[in-house]
């Protein structure tokens, strides 16, 4: 048994680091969410809604993101029509937690690790805002394609960015980089 532990130690350390970080960040995020009433939107999701409204307003005049009175989501009105809702799952925090957990599991120097986590998380957040803004406009113009846009194309884009960031990290900055 000791032979296998020694042989697979890097893999086991990776798994322990990844899942330990993932569980810790997820528990902290759930603790944060528990501070909000059941029918209220959390402040991160609210900020995502405000940022989405700002981005769309650069190109179009008629955009409004409003808090739902009795439900924990934001209503997005585009050109005067209710198009989509922004829920807690749209704020990309779960994607950022997954990203951070991988970076920690393949950590490099403390400075590089922290800097890459901050820059990567900001990139994911910004892409998420642009993703939601594009979804609003595209679903408004192509409502029959909302399933493909929301469930397939746009998750592929955000997870694609995370994958590219992981590849860059492992090949350039982690302790395993050549």
mmCIF file of C-alpha atoms in Angstrom:
data_model
loop_
_atom_site.group_PDB
_atom_site.id
_atom_site.type_symbol
_atom_site.label_atom_id
_atom_site.label_comp_id
_atom_site.label_asym_id
_atom_site.label_seq_id
_atom_site.Cartn_x
_atom_site.Cartn_y
_atom_site.Cartn_z
ATOM 1 C CA UNK A 1 0.000 0.000 0.000
ATOM 2 C CA UNK A 2 2.823 2.395 0.896
ATOM 3 C CA UNK A 3 4.352 1.684 -2.525
ATOM 4 C CA UNK A 4 1.158 2.839 -4.266
ATOM 5 C CA UNK A 5 0.861 5.921 -2.068
ATOM 6 C CA UNK A 6 4.439 6.889 -2.938
ATOM 7 C CA UNK A 7 3.922 6.122 -6.614
ATOM 8 C CA UNK A 8 0.663 8.116 -6.900
ATOM 9 C CA UNK A 9 1.499 10.822 -4.362
ATOM 10 C CA UNK A 10 1.400 13.747 -6.870
ATOM 11 C CA UNK A 11 -2.026 12.645 -8.098
ATOM 12 C CA UNK A 12 -3.341 12.146 -4.561
ATOM 13 C CA UNK A 13 -1.992 15.543 -3.463
ATOM 14 C CA UNK A 14 -3.695 17.118 -6.498
ATOM 15 C CA UNK A 15 -7.012 15.451 -5.629
ATOM 16 C CA UNK A 16 -6.801 16.422 -1.958
ATOM 17 C CA UNK A 17 -5.867 20.019 -2.803
ATOM 18 C CA UNK A 18 -8.535 20.349 -5.487
ATOM 19 C CA UNK A 19 -11.400 18.864 -3.492
ATOM 20 C CA UNK A 20 -10.300 20.499 -0.234
ATOM 21 C CA UNK A 21 -10.248 23.943 -1.855
ATOM 22 C CA UNK A 22 -13.477 23.282 -3.783
ATOM 23 C CA UNK A 23 -15.363 22.145 -0.681
ATOM 24 C CA UNK A 24 -14.018 25.018 1.435
ATOM 25 C CA UNK A 25 -14.892 27.700 -1.149
ATOM 26 C CA UNK A 26 -18.309 26.142 -1.785
ATOM 27 C CA UNK A 27 -19.084 26.102 1.948
ATOM 28 C CA UNK A 28 -17.966 29.728 2.278
ATOM 29 C CA UNK A 29 -20.135 30.695 -0.694
ATOM 30 C CA UNK A 30 -23.132 28.850 0.780
ATOM 31 C CA UNK A 31 -22.528 30.658 4.074
ATOM 32 C CA UNK A 32 -22.518 33.961 2.165
ATOM 33 C CA UNK A 33 -25.778 33.021 0.385
ATOM 34 C CA UNK A 34 -27.446 32.005 3.653
ATOM 35 C CA UNK A 35 -27.225 35.648 4.737
ATOM 36 C CA UNK A 36 -29.912 36.599 2.206
ATOM 37 C CA UNK A 37 -33.630 36.076 2.558
ATOM 38 C CA UNK A 38 -35.169 33.339 0.397
ATOM 39 C CA UNK A 39 -36.929 35.791 -1.888
ATOM 40 C CA UNK A 40 -34.024 38.261 -2.244
ATOM 41 C CA UNK A 41 -31.217 38.356 -4.790
ATOM 42 C CA UNK A 42 -27.701 38.151 -3.368
ATOM 43 C CA UNK A 43 -25.430 41.156 -3.885
ATOM 44 C CA UNK A 44 -23.090 39.426 -6.363
ATOM 45 C CA UNK A 45 -25.980 38.453 -8.638
ATOM 46 C CA UNK A 46 -27.366 41.974 -8.251
ATOM 47 C CA UNK A 47 -23.977 43.394 -9.333
ATOM 48 C CA UNK A 48 -23.973 41.042 -12.339
ATOM 49 C CA UNK A 49 -27.404 42.401 -13.275
ATOM 50 C CA UNK A 50 -26.227 46.012 -12.965
ATOM 51 C CA UNK A 51 -23.091 45.309 -15.009
ATOM 52 C CA UNK A 52 -25.136 43.528 -17.677
ATOM 53 C CA UNK A 53 -27.509 46.478 -17.866
ATOM 54 C CA UNK A 54 -24.545 48.853 -18.265
ATOM 55 C CA UNK A 55 -22.964 46.810 -21.051
ATOM 56 C CA UNK A 56 -26.193 46.528 -23.018
ATOM 57 C CA UNK A 57 -26.931 50.235 -22.521
ATOM 58 C CA UNK A 58 -23.679 51.067 -24.387
ATOM 59 C CA UNK A 59 -25.349 49.740 -27.552
ATOM 60 C CA UNK A 60 -29.081 49.993 -26.907
ATOM 61 C CA UNK A 61 -31.204 52.526 -25.083
ATOM 62 C CA UNK A 62 -33.978 50.250 -23.968
ATOM 63 C CA UNK A 63 -32.625 47.909 -21.289
ATOM 64 C CA UNK A 64 -33.828 47.534 -17.736
ATOM 65 C CA UNK A 65 -32.860 45.006 -15.080
ATOM 66 C CA UNK A 66 -35.306 44.943 -12.195
ATOM 67 C CA UNK A 67 -35.485 43.045 -8.935
ATOM 68 C CA UNK A 68 -38.323 40.544 -8.741
ATOM 69 C CA UNK A 69 -40.557 41.400 -5.816
ATOM 70 C CA UNK A 70 -41.268 37.896 -4.517
ATOM 71 C CA UNK A 71 -38.626 35.707 -6.154
ATOM 72 C CA UNK A 72 -34.806 35.566 -5.914
ATOM 73 C CA UNK A 73 -34.048 36.668 -9.466
ATOM 74 C CA UNK A 74 -33.672 39.759 -11.605
ATOM 75 C CA UNK A 75 -35.991 40.432 -14.551
ATOM 76 C CA UNK A 76 -34.324 41.673 -17.718
ATOM 77 C CA UNK A 77 -36.462 43.844 -19.985
ATOM 78 C CA UNK A 78 -35.033 44.550 -23.423
ATOM 79 C CA UNK A 79 -36.818 46.884 -25.848
ATOM 80 C CA UNK A 80 -39.694 46.936 -23.333
ATOM 81 C CA UNK A 81 -40.143 43.141 -23.346
ATOM 82 C CA UNK A 82 -39.341 40.755 -20.495
ATOM 83 C CA UNK A 83 -36.679 38.535 -22.078
ATOM 84 C CA UNK A 84 -34.785 36.600 -19.408
ATOM 85 C CA UNK A 85 -34.163 36.367 -15.704
ATOM 86 C CA UNK A 86 -30.840 36.408 -13.926
ATOM 87 C CA UNK A 87 -30.660 33.943 -11.032
ATOM 88 C CA UNK A 88 -27.881 33.238 -8.531
ATOM 89 C CA UNK A 89 -26.471 30.524 -10.808
ATOM 90 C CA UNK A 90 -25.841 33.140 -13.516
ATOM 91 C CA UNK A 91 -23.243 35.034 -11.489
ATOM 92 C CA UNK A 92 -20.381 32.643 -12.426
ATOM 93 C CA UNK A 93 -19.236 32.184 -8.820
ATOM 94 C CA UNK A 94 -19.474 28.395 -9.118
ATOM 95 C CA UNK A 95 -17.302 28.551 -12.248
ATOM 96 C CA UNK A 96 -14.806 30.808 -10.464
ATOM 97 C CA UNK A 97 -14.696 28.378 -7.507
ATOM 98 C CA UNK A 98 -13.946 25.517 -9.906
ATOM 99 C CA UNK A 99 -11.240 27.627 -11.599
ATOM 100 C CA UNK A 100 -9.603 28.606 -8.293
ATOM 101 C CA UNK A 101 -9.655 25.026 -6.997
ATOM 102 C CA UNK A 102 -7.757 23.797 -10.032
ATOM 103 C CA UNK A 103 -5.188 26.597 -9.802
ATOM 104 C CA UNK A 104 -4.614 25.868 -6.099
ATOM 105 C CA UNK A 105 -4.263 22.150 -6.818
ATOM 106 C CA UNK A 106 -1.573 22.926 -9.411
ATOM 107 C CA UNK A 107 -0.153 25.843 -7.459
ATOM 108 C CA UNK A 108 3.066 27.601 -8.317
ATOM 109 C CA UNK A 109 4.720 30.369 -6.348
ATOM 110 C CA UNK A 110 2.390 32.185 -3.971
ATOM 111 C CA UNK A 111 2.677 35.440 -5.924
ATOM 112 C CA UNK A 112 1.951 33.812 -9.300
ATOM 113 C CA UNK A 113 -0.872 31.714 -7.867
ATOM 114 C CA UNK A 114 -2.639 34.666 -6.247
ATOM 115 C CA UNK A 115 -2.111 36.930 -9.254
ATOM 116 C CA UNK A 116 -3.404 34.295 -11.689
ATOM 117 C CA UNK A 117 -6.427 33.615 -9.477
ATOM 118 C CA UNK A 118 -7.320 37.322 -9.358
ATOM 119 C CA UNK A 119 -6.743 37.971 -13.077
ATOM 120 C CA UNK A 120 -8.441 34.737 -14.143
ATOM 121 C CA UNK A 121 -11.447 35.344 -11.884
ATOM 122 C CA UNK A 122 -11.834 38.859 -13.296
ATOM 123 C CA UNK A 123 -11.657 37.513 -16.854
ATOM 124 C CA UNK A 124 -14.307 34.908 -16.063
ATOM 125 C CA UNK A 125 -16.519 37.562 -14.435
ATOM 126 C CA UNK A 126 -16.157 39.948 -17.404
ATOM 127 C CA UNK A 127 -16.807 37.189 -19.942
ATOM 128 C CA UNK A 128 -19.860 36.183 -17.926
ATOM 129 C CA UNK A 129 -21.253 39.739 -18.093
ATOM 130 C CA UNK A 130 -20.641 39.842 -21.846
ATOM 131 C CA UNK A 131 -22.202 36.378 -22.143
ATOM 132 C CA UNK A 132 -25.386 37.445 -20.347
ATOM 133 C CA UNK A 133 -25.594 40.674 -22.376
ATOM 134 C CA UNK A 134 -25.232 38.726 -25.630
ATOM 135 C CA UNK A 135 -27.795 36.169 -24.440
ATOM 136 C CA UNK A 136 -30.340 38.909 -23.750
ATOM 137 C CA UNK A 137 -29.971 40.381 -27.227
ATOM 138 C CA UNK A 138 -29.830 37.018 -28.995
ATOM 139 C CA UNK A 139 -32.789 35.533 -27.118
ATOM 140 C CA UNK A 140 -34.773 38.694 -27.850
ATOM 141 C CA UNK A 141 -34.008 38.308 -31.579
ATOM 142 C CA UNK A 142 -34.068 34.489 -31.744
ATOM 143 C CA UNK A 143 -36.393 33.234 -28.991
ATOM 144 C CA UNK A 144 -36.781 29.823 -30.611
ATOM 145 C CA UNK A 145 -33.030 29.273 -30.181
ATOM 146 C CA UNK A 146 -32.955 30.107 -26.464
ATOM 147 C CA UNK A 147 -32.298 26.488 -25.441
ATOM 148 C CA UNK A 148 -29.273 26.150 -27.715
ATOM 149 C CA UNK A 149 -27.947 29.597 -26.761
ATOM 150 C CA UNK A 150 -28.416 29.281 -22.995
ATOM 151 C CA UNK A 151 -27.777 25.592 -22.413
ATOM 152 C CA UNK A 152 -25.128 24.740 -25.020
ATOM 153 C CA UNK A 153 -23.339 27.609 -26.764
ATOM 154 C CA UNK A 154 -22.768 30.026 -23.911
ATOM 155 C CA UNK A 155 -21.735 27.438 -21.277
ATOM 156 C CA UNK A 156 -19.243 26.141 -23.846
ATOM 157 C CA UNK A 157 -17.815 29.649 -24.155
ATOM 158 C CA UNK A 158 -17.355 30.243 -20.412
ATOM 159 C CA UNK A 159 -16.047 26.745 -19.688
ATOM 160 C CA UNK A 160 -13.845 27.051 -22.763
ATOM 161 C CA UNK A 161 -12.227 30.150 -21.242
ATOM 162 C CA UNK A 162 -11.686 28.305 -17.960
ATOM 163 C CA UNK A 163 -10.080 25.403 -19.825
ATOM 164 C CA UNK A 164 -7.761 27.765 -21.744
ATOM 165 C CA UNK A 165 -6.786 29.504 -18.491
ATOM 166 C CA UNK A 166 -6.038 26.114 -16.907
ATOM 167 C CA UNK A 167 -3.841 25.126 -19.863
ATOM 168 C CA UNK A 168 -1.941 28.429 -19.641
ATOM 169 C CA UNK A 169 -1.513 27.985 -15.892
ATOM 170 C CA UNK A 170 -0.225 24.414 -16.032
ATOM 171 C CA UNK A 171 2.142 25.097 -18.938
ATOM 172 C CA UNK A 172 3.497 28.497 -17.870
ATOM 173 C CA UNK A 173 3.146 29.118 -14.153
ATOM 174 C CA UNK A 174 2.464 25.999 -12.074
ATOM 175 C CA UNK A 175 5.183 24.055 -10.314
ATOM 176 C CA UNK A 176 4.777 21.412 -13.034
ATOM 177 C CA UNK A 177 5.548 23.841 -15.889
ATOM 178 C CA UNK A 178 8.673 22.987 -17.801
#
